[in-house]
PDB file of C-alpha atoms in Angstrom:
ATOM      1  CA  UNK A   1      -8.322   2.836   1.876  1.00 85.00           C
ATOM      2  CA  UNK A   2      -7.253   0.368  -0.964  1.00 86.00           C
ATOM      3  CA  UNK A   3     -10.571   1.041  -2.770  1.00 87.00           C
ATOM      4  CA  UNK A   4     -10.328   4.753  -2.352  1.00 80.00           C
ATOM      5  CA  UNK A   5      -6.638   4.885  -3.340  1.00 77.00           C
ATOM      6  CA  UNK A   6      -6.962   2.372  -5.745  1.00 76.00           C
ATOM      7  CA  UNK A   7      -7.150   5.394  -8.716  1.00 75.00           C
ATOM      8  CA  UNK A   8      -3.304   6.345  -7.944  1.00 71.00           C
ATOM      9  CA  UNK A   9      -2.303   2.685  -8.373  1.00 72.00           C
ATOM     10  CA  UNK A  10      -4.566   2.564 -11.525  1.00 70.00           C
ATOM     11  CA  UNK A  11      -2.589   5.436 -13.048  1.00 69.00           C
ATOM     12  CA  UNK A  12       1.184   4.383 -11.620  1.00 70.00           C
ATOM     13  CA  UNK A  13       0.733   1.028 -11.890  1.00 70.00           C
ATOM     14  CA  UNK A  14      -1.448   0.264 -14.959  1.00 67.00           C
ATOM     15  CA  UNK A  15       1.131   0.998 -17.763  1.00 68.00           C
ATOM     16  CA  UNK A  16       3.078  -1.509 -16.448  1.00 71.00           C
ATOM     17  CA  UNK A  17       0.078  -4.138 -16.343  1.00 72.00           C
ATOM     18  CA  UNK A  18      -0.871  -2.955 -19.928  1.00 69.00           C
ATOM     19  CA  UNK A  19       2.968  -4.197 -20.513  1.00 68.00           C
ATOM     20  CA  UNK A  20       2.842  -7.370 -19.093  1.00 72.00           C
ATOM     21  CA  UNK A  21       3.880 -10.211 -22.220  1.00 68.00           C
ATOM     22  CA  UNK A  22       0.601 -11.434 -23.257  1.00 66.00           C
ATOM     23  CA  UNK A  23       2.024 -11.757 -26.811  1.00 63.00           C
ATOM     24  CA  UNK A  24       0.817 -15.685 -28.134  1.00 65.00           C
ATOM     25  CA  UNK A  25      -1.572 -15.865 -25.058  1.00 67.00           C
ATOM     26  CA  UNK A  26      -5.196 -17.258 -25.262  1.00 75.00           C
ATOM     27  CA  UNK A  27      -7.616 -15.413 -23.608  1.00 73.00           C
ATOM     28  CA  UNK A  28      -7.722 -17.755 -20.805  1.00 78.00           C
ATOM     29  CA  UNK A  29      -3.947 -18.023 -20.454  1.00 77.00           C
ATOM     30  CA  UNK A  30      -4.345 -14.248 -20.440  1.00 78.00           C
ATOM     31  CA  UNK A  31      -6.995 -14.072 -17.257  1.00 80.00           C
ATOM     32  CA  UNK A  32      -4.640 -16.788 -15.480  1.00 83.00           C
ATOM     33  CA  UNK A  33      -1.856 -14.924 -15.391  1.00 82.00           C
ATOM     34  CA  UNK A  34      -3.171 -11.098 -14.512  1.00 84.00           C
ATOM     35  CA  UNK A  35      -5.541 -13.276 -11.524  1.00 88.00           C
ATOM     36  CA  UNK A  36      -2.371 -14.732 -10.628  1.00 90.00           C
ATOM     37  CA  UNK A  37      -0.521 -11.403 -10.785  1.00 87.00           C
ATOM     38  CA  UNK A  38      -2.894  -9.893  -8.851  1.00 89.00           C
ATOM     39  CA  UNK A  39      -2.920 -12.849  -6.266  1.00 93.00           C
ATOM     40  CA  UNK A  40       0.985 -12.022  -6.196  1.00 91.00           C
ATOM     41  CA  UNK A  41       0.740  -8.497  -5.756  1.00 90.00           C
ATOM     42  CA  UNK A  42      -1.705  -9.466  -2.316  1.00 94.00           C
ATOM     43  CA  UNK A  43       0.566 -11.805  -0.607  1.00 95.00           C
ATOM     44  CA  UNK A  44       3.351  -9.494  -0.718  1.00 94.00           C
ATOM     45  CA  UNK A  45       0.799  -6.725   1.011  1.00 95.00           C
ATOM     46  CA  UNK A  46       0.120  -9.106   3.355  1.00 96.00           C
ATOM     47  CA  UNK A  47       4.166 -10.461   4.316  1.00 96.00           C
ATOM     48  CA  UNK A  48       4.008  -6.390   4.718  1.00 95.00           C
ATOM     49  CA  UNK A  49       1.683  -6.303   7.162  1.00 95.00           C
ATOM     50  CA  UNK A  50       3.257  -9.400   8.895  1.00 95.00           C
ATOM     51  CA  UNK A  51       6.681  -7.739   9.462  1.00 95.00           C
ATOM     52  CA  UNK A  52       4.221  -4.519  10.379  1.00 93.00           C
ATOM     53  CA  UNK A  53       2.110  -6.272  12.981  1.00 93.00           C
ATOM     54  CA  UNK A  54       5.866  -7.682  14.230  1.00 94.00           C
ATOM     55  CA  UNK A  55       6.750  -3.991  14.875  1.00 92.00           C
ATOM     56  CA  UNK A  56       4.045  -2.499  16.156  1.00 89.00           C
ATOM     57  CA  UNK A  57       3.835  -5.433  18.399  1.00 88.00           C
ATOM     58  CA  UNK A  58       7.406  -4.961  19.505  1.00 89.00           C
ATOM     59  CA  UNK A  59       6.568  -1.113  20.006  1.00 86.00           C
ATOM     60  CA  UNK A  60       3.998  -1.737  21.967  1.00 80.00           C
ATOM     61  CA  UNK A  61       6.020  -3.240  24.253  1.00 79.00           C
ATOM     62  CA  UNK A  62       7.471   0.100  25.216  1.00 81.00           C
ATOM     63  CA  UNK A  63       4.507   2.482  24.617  1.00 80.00           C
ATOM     64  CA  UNK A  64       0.953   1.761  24.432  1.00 79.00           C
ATOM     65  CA  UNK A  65      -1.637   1.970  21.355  1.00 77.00           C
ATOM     66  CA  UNK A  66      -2.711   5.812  22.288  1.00 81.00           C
ATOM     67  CA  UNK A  67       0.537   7.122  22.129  1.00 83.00           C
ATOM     68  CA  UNK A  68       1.724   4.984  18.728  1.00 81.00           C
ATOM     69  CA  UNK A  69      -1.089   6.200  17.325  1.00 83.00           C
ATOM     70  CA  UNK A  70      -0.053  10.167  18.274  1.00 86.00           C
ATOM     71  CA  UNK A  71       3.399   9.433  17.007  1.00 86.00           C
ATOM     72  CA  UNK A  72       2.343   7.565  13.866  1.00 84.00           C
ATOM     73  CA  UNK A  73      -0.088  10.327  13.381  1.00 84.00           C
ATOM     74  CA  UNK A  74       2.321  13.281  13.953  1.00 88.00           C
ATOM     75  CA  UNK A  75       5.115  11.729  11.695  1.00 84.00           C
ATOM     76  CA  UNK A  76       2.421  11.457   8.717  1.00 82.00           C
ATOM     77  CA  UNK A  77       1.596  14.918   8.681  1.00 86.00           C
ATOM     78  CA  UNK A  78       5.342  15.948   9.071  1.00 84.00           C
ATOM     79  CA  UNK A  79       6.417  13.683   6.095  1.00 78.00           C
ATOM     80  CA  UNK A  80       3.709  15.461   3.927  1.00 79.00           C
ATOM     81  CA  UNK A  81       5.288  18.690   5.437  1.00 81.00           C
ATOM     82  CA  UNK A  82       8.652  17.990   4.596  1.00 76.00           C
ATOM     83  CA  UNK A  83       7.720  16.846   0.936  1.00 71.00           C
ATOM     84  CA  UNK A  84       5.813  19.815   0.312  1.00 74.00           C
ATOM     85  CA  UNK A  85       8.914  21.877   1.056  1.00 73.00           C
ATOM     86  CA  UNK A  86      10.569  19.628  -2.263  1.00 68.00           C
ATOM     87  CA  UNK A  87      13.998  19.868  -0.091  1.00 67.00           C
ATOM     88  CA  UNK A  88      14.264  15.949  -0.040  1.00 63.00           C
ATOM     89  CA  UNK A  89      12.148  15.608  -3.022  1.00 63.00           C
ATOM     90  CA  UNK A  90      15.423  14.499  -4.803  1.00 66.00           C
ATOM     91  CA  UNK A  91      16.728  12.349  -2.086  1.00 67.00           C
ATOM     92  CA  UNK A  92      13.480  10.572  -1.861  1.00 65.00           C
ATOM     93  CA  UNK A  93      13.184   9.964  -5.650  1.00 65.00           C
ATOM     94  CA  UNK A  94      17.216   8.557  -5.660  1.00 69.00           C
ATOM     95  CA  UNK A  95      15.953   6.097  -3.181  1.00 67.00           C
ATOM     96  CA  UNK A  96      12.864   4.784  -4.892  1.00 66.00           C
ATOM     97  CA  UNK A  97      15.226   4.390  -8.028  1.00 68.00           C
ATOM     98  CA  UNK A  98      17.828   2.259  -6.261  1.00 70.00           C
ATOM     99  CA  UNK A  99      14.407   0.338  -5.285  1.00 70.00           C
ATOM    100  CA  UNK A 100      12.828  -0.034  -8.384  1.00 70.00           C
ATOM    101  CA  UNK A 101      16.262  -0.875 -10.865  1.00 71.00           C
ATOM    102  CA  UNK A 102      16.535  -4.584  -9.136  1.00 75.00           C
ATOM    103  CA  UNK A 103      12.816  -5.358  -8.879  1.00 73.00           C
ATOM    104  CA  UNK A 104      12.579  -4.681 -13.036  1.00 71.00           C
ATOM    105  CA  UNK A 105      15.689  -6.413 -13.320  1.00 72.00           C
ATOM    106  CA  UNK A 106      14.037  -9.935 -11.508  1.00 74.00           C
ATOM    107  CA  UNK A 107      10.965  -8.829 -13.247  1.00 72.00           C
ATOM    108  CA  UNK A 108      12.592 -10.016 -16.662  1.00 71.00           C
ATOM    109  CA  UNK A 109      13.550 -13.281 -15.447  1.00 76.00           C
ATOM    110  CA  UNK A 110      10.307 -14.063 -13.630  1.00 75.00           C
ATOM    111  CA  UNK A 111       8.712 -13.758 -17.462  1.00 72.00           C
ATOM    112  CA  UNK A 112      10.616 -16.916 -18.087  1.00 75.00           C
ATOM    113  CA  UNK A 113       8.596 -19.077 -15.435  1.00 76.00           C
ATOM    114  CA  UNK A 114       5.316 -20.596 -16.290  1.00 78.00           C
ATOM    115  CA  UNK A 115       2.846 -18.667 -13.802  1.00 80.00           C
ATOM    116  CA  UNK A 116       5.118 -15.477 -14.159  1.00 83.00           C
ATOM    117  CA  UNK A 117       2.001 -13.679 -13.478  1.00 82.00           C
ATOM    118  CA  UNK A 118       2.379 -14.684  -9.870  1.00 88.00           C
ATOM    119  CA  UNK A 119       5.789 -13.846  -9.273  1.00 88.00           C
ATOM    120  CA  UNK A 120       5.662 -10.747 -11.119  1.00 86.00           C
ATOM    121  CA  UNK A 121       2.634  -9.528  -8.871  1.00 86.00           C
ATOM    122  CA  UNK A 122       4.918 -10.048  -5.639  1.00 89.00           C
ATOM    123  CA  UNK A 123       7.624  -7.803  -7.341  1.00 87.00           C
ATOM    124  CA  UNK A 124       5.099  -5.291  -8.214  1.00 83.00           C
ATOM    125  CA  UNK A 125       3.958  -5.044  -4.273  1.00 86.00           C
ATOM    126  CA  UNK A 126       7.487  -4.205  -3.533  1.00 86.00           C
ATOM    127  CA  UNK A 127       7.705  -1.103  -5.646  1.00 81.00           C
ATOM    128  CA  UNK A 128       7.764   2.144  -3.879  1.00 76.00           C
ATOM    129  CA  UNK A 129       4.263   3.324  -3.424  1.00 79.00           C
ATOM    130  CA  UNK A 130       3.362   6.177  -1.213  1.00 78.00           C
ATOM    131  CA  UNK A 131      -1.036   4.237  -0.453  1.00 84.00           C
ATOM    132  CA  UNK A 132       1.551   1.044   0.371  1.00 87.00           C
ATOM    133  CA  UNK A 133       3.100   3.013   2.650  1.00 86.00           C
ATOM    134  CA  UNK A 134       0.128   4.415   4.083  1.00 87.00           C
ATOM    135  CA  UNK A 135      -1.593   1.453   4.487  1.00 90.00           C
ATOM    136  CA  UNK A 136       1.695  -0.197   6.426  1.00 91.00           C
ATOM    137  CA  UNK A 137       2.030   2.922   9.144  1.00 89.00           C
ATOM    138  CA  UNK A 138      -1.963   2.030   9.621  1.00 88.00           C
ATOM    139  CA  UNK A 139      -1.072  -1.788  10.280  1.00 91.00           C
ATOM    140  CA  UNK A 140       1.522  -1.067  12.527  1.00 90.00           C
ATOM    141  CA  UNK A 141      -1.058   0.199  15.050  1.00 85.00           C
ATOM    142  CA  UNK A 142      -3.363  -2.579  14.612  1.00 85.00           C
ATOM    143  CA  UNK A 143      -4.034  -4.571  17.697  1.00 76.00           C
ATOM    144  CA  UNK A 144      -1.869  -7.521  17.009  1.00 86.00           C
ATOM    145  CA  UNK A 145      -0.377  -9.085  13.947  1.00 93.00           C
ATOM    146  CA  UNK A 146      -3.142 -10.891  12.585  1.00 93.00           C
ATOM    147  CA  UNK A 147      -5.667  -7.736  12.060  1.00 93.00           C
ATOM    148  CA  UNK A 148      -2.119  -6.415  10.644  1.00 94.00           C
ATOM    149  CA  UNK A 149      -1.970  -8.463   7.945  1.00 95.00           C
ATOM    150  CA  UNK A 150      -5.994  -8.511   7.444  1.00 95.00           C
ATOM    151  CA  UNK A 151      -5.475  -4.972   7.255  1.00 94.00           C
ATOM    152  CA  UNK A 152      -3.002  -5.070   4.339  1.00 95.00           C
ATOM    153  CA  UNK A 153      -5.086  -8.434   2.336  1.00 95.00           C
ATOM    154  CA  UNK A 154      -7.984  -6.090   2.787  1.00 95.00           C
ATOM    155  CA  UNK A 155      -5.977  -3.284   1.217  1.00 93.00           C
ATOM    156  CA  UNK A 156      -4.655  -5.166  -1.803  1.00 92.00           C
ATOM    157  CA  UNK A 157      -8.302  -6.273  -2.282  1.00 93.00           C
ATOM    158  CA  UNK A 158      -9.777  -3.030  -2.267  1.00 92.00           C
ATOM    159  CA  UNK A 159      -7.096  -1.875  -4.929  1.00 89.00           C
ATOM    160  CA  UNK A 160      -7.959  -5.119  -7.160  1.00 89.00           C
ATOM    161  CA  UNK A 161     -11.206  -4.397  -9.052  1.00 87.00           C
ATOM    162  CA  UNK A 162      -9.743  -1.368 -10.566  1.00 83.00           C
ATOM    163  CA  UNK A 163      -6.257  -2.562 -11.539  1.00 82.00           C
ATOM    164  CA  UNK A 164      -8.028  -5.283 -13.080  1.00 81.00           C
ATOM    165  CA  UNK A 165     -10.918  -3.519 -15.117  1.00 81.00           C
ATOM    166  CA  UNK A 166      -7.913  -1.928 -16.465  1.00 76.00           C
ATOM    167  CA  UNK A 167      -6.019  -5.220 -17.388  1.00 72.00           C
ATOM    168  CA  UNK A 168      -8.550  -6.826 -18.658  1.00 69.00           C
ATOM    169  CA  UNK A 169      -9.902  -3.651 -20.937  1.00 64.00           C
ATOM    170  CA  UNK A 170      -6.686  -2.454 -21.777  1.00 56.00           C
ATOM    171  CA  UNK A 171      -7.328   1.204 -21.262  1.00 47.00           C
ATOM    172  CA  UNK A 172      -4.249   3.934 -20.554  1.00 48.00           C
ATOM    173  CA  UNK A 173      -6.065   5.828 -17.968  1.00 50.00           C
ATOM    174  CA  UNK A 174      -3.370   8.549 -18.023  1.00 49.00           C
ATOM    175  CA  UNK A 175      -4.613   9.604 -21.200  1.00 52.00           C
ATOM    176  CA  UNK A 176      -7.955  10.051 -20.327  1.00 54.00           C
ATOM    177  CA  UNK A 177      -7.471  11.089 -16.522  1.00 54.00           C
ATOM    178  CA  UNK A 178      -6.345  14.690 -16.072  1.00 56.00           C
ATOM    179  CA  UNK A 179      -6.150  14.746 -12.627  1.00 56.00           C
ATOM    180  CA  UNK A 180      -2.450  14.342 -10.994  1.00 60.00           C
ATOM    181  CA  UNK A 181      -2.885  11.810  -8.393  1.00 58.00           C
ATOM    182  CA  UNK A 182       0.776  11.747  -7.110  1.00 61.00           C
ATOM    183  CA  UNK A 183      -1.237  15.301  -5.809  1.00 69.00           C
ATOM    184  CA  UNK A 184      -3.679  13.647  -3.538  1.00 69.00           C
ATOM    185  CA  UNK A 185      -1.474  11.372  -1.445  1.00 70.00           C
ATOM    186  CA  UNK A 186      -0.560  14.081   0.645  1.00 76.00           C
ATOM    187  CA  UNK A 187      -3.825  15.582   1.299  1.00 78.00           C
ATOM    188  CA  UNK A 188      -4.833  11.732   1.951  1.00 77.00           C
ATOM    189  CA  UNK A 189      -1.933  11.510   4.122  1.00 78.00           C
ATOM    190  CA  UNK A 190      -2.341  14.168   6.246  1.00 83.00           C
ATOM    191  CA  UNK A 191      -6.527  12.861   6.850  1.00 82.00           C
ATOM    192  CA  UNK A 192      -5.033   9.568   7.687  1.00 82.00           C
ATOM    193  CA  UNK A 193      -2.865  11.486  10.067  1.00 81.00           C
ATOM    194  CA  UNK A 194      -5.407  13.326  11.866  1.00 86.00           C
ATOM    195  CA  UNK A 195      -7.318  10.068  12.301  1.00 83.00           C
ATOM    196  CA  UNK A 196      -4.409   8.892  14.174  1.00 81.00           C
ATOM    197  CA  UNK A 197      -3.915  11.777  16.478  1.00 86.00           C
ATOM    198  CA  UNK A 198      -7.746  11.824  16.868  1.00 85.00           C
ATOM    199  CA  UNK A 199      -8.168   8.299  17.920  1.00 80.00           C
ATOM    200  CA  UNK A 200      -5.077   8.898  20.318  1.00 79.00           C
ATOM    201  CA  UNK A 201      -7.344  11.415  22.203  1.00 79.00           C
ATOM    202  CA  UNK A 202     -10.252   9.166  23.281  1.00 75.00           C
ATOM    203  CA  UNK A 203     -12.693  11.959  22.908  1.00 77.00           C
ATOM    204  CA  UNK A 204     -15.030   9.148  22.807  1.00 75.00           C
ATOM    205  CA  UNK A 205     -16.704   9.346  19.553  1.00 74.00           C
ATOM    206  CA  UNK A 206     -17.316   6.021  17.461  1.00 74.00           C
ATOM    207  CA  UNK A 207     -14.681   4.419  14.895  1.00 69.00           C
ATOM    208  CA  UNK A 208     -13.025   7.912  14.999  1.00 70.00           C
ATOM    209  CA  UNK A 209     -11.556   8.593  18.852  1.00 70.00           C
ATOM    210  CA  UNK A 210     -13.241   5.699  20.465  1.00 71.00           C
ATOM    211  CA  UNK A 211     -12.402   5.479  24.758  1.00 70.00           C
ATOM    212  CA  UNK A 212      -9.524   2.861  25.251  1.00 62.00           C
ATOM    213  CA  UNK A 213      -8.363   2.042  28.510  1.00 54.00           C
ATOM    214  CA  UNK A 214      -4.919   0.353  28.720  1.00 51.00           C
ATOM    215  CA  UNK A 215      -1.935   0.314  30.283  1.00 46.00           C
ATOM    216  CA  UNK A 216       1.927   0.706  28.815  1.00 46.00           C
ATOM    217  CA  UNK A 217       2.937  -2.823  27.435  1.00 46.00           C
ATOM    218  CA  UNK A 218      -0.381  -4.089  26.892  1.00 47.00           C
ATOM    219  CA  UNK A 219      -1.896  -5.122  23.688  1.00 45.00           C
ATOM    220  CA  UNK A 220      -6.209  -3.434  23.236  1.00 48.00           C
ATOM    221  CA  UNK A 221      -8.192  -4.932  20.687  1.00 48.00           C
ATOM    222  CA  UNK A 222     -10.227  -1.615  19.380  1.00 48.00           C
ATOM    223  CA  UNK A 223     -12.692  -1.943  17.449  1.00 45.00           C
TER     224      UNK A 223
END
């Protein structure tokens, strides 16, 4: 998922790698701080995926993995629904700008700090991100809370090569890259979705629907 989505957060989020302050850096200072920013950006994924693993934990308490997974599953596909309509577009994009206005804000004082790289990589995992999001409703039906925040280190790995070929080369992608990518997160979304409701079934078919047997309350490790 983080490898495959990894070309949205190349185009959203490389402009503001390519404007990270490497002004008066050596080239090694340089790789030290976008490895450390990219270290950053991981370890928030993965405090993520704790609080996710805490939830779906908690849920799971109530219901068990089959039906999270139908409910995760059906909400997906009805978020993509209700976006595609555009009647909360606005809503949605007033909320990701009261998000976004105090992360830059600590983002200029974290350039004051001498591995700023690191610091401004966890800020960076906090913007609103629609893979990020993806990737937490998938940890919150992990088995526990350790494959939950596996699931979101292995995420932030997968997105790495690519945000850092970018870095490192210091190419603005959306200038050669026609294709709109905020347009395949739904289409993404709604797959994602339909792997949910699909594994929810226990048709019995391998990594997609496999048979689980539990009972309400009790935790399944799937593989």
């Amino acid at each position: 998922m983080g490898f495959l989505g990894s070309l949205h957060c190349a185009v959203m989020c490389g402009p503001i790698v390519l404007g990270l302050p490497m002004q008066n850096k050596t080239h090694w200072q340089a790789i030290l701080q976008l490895l450390s920013y990219q270290l950053g950006r991981m370890l928030t994924y993965m405090f993520l995926g704790l609080f996710a693993g805490i939830l779906g934990n908690t849920l799971k308490l109530i219901i068990n993995q089959d039906t999270l997974s139908l409910i995760i599953g059906i909400m997906l596909i009805a978020f993509v629904l209700l976006q595609l309509s555009g009647k909360y577009n606005h809503k949605l994009s007033s909320w990701q700008l009261k998000i976004v206005s105090p992360i830059s804000s600590f983002m200029s004082l974290v350039y004051r700090l001498p591995l700023w790289g690191f610091f401004a990589g966890m800020l960076n995992g906090l913007i609103p991100c629609g893979m990020v999001y993806l990737a937490l409703a998938t940890a919150i039906n992990t088995s526990d809370v350790q494959h939950s925040v596996t699931f979101m280190l292995l995420f932030g790995l997968g997105t790495t090569p690519l945000m850092l070929t970018i870095s490192l080369g210091g190419v603005y992608l959306k200038r050669y890259i026609k294709v709109n990518t905020n347009k395949l997160i739904p289409w993404f979304t709604v797959f994602i979705g339909v792997i949910f409701i699909l594994r929810s079934a226990n048709l019995g078919i391998p990594f997609i629907s496999p048979v689980i047997h539990n009972e309400p309350g009790t935790v399944v490790n799937c593989k």
